[in-house]
PDB file of C-alpha atoms and ligand atoms in Angstrom:
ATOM      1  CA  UNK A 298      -6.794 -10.939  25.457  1.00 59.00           C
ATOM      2  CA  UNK A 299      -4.377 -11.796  22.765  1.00 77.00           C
ATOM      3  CA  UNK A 300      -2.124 -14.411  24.438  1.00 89.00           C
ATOM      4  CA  UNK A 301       0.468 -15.853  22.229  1.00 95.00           C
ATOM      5  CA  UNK A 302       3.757 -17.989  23.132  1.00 96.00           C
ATOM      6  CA  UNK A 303       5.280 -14.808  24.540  1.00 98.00           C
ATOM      7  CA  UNK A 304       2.724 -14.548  26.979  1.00 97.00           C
ATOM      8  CA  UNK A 305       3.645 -17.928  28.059  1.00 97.00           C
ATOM      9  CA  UNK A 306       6.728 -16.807  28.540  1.00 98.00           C
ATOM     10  CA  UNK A 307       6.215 -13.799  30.585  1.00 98.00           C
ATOM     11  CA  UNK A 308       3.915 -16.126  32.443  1.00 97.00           C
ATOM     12  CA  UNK A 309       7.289 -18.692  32.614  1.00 98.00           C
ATOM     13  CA  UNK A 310       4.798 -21.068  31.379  1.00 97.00           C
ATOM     14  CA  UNK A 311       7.661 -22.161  29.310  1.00 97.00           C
ATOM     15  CA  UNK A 312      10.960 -21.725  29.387  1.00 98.00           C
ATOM     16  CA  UNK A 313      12.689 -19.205  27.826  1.00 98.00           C
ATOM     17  CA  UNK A 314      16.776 -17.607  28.301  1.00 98.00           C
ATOM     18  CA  UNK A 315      15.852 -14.369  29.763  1.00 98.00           C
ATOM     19  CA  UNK A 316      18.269 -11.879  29.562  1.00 98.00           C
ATOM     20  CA  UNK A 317      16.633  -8.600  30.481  1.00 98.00           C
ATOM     21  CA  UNK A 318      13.944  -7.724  32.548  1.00 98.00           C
ATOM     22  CA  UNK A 319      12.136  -4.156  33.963  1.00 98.00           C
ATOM     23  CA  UNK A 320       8.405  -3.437  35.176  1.00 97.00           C
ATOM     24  CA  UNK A 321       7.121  -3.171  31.413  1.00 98.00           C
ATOM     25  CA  UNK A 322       9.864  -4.945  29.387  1.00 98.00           C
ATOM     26  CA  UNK A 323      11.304  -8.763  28.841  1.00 98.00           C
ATOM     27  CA  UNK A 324      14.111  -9.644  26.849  1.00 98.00           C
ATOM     28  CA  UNK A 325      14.906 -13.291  25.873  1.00 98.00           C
ATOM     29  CA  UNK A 326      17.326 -15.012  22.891  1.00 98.00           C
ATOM     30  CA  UNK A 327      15.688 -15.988  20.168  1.00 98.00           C
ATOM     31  CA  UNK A 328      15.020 -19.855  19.914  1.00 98.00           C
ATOM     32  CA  UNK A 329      16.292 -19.584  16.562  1.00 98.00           C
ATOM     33  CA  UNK A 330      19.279 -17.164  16.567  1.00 98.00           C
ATOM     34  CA  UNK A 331      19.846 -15.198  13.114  1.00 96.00           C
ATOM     35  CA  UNK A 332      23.095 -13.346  14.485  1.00 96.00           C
ATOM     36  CA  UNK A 333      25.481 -14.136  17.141  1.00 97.00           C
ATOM     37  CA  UNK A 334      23.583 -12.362  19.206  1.00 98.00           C
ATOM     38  CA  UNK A 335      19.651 -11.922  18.373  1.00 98.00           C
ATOM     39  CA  UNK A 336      17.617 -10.551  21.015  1.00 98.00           C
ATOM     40  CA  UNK A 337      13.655 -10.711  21.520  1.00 98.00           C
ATOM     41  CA  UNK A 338      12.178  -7.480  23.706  1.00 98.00           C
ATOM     42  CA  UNK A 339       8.407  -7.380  24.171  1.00 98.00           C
ATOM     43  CA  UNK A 340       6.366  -5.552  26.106  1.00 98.00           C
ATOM     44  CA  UNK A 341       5.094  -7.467  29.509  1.00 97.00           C
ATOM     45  CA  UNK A 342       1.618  -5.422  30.047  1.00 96.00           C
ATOM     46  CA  UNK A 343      -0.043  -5.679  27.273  1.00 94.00           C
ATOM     47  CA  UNK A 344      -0.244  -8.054  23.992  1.00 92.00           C
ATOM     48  CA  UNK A 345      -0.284  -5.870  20.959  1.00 97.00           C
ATOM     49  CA  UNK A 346      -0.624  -8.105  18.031  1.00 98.00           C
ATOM     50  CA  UNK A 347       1.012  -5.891  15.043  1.00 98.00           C
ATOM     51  CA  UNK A 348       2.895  -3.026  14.525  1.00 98.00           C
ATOM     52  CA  UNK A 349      -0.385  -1.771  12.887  1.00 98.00           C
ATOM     53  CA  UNK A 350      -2.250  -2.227  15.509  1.00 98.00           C
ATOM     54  CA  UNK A 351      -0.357   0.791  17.609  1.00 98.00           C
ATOM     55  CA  UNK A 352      -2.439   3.762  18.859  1.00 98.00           C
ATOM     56  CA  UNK A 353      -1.061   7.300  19.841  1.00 98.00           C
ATOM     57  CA  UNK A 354      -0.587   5.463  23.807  1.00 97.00           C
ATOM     58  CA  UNK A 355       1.796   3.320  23.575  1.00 98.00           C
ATOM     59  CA  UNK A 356       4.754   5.745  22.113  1.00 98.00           C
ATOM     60  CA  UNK A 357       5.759   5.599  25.445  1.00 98.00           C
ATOM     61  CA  UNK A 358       5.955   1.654  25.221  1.00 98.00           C
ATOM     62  CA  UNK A 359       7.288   1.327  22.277  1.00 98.00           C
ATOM     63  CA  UNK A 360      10.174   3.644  23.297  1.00 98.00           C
ATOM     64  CA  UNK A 361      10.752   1.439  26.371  1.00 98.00           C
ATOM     65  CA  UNK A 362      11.376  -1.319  24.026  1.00 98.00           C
ATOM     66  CA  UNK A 363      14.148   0.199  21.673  1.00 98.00           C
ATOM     67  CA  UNK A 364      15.433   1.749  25.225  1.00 98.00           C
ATOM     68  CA  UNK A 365      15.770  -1.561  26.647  1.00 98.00           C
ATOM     69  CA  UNK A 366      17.072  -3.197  23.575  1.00 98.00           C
ATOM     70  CA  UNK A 367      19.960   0.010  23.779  1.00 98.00           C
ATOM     71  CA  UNK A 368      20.796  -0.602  27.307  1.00 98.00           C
ATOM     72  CA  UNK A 369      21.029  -4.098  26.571  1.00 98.00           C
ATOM     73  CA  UNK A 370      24.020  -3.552  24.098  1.00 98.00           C
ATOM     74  CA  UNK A 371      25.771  -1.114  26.342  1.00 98.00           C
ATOM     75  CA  UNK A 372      25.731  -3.034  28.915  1.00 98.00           C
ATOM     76  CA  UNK A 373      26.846  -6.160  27.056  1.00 97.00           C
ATOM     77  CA  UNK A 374      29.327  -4.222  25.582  1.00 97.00           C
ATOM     78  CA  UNK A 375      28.385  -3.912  21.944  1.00 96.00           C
ATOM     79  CA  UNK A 376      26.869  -0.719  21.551  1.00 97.00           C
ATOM     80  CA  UNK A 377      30.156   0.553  20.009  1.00 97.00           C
ATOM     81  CA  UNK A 378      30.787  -1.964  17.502  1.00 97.00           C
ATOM     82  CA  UNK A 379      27.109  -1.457  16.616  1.00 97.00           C
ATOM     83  CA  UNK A 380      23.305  -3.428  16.396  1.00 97.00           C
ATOM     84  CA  UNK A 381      20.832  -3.521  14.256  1.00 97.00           C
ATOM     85  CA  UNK A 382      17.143  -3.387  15.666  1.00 98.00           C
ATOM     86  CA  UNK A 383      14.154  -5.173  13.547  1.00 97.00           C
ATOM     87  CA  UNK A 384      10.503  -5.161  14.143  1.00 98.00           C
ATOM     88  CA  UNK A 385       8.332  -7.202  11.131  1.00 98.00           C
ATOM     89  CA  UNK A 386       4.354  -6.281  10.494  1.00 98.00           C
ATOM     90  CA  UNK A 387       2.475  -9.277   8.789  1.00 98.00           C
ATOM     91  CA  UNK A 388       3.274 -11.916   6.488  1.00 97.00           C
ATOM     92  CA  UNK A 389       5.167  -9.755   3.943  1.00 96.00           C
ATOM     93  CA  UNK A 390       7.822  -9.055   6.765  1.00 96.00           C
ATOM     94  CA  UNK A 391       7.151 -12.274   7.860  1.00 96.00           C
ATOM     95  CA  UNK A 392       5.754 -11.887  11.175  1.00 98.00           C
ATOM     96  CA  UNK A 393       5.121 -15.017  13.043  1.00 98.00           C
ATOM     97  CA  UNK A 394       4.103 -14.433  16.754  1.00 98.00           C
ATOM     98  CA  UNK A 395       1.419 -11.751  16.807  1.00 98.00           C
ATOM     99  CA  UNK A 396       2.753 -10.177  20.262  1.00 98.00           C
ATOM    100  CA  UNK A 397       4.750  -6.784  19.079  1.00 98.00           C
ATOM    101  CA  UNK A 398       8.619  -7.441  19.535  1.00 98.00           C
ATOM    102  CA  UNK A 399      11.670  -5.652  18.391  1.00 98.00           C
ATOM    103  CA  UNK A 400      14.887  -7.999  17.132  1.00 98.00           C
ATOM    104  CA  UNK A 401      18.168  -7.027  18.557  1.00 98.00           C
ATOM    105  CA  UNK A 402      21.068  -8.313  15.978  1.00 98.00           C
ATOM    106  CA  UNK A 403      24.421  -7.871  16.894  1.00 97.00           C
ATOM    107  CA  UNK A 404      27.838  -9.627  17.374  1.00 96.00           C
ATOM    108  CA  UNK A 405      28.756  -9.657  13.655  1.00 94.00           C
ATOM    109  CA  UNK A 406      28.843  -7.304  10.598  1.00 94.00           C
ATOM    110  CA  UNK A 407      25.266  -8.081   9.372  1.00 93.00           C
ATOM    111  CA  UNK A 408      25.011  -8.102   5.720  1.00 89.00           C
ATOM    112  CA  UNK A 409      22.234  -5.633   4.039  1.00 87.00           C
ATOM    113  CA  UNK A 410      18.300  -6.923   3.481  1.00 78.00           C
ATOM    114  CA  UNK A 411      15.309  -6.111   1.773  1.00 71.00           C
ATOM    115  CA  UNK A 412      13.174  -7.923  -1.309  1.00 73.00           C
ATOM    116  CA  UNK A 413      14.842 -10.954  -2.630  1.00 65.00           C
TER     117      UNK A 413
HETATM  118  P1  LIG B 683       8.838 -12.659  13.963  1.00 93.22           P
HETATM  119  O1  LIG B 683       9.184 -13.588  12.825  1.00 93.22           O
HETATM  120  O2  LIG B 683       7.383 -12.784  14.368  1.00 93.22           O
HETATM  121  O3  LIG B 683       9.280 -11.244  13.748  1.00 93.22           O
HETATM  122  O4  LIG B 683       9.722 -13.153  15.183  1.00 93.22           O
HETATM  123  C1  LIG B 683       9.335 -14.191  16.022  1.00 93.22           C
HETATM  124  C2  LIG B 683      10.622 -14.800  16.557  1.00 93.22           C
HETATM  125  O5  LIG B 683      10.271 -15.630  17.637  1.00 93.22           O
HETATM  126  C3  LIG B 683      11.350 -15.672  15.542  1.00 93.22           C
HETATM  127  O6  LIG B 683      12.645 -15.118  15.292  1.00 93.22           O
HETATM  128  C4  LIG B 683      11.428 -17.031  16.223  1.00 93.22           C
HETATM  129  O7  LIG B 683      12.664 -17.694  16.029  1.00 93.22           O
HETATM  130  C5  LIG B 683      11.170 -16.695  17.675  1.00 93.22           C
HETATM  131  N1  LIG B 683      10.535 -17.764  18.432  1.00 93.22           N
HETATM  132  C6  LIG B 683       9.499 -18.542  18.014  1.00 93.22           C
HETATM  133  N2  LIG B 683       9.153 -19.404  18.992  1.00 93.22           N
HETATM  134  C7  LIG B 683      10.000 -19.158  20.042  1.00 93.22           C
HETATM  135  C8  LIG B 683      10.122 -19.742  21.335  1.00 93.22           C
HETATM  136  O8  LIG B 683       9.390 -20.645  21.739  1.00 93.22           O
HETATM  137  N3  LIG B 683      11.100 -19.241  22.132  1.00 93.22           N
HETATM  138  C9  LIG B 683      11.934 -18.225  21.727  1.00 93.22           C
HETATM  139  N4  LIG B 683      12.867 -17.811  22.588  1.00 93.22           N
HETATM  140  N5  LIG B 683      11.835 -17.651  20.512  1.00 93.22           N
HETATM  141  C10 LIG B 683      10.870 -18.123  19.675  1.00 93.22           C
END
């Protein structure tokens, strides 16, 4: 089992501000927002370390995730200004809890990224 910090806090092992929740999907702020609003969503069932490590299965999943994360907006009332959504594989993205989650970043015009 890959257990990481997330899975201590799907476990509420330790506390996290939790702001979306269904059978296979958590959403919680980020400890260490990078927008107004920044958004973790992970899947609850299952630990998947990278975005490399994904197998044919879990489409479904991972479409649950950037689901959730749209819902999230609407219903938070967002969606129409507009989001960006943010998933990092491995130390060149730099990827630091090895539990698959997609970044929701919204609440301000974000500026544009890539090398530096
Ligand atoms: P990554 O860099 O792996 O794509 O994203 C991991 C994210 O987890 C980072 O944005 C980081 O701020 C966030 N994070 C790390 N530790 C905690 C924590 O204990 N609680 C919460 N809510 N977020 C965390």
């Amino acid at each position: 089992m890959n257990d990481t910090l997330f899975g201590k806090i799907i476990r509420r092992e330790i506390p996290a501000d939790i702001v979306y929740e269904d059978d296979e999907v958590l959403g919680f702020r980020d400890i260490a927002p990078q927008a107004p609003v920044h958004v973790l969503f992970i899947p609850k069932n299952e630990a998947i370390p990278t975005l490399d490590d994904l197998q044919p299965g879990h489409a479904e999943l991972v479409g649950k995730l950037v689901l959730a994360a749209a819902e999230y907006a609407r219903r938070e009332g967002f969606a129409q200004n507009g989001y960006r959504v943010v998933m990092n594989c491995r130390e060149d993205a730099g990827q630091t809890v090895f539990h698959l989650h997609l970044h929701l970043l919204a609440g301000a015009r974000l500026g544009h990224f890539g090398a530096r």
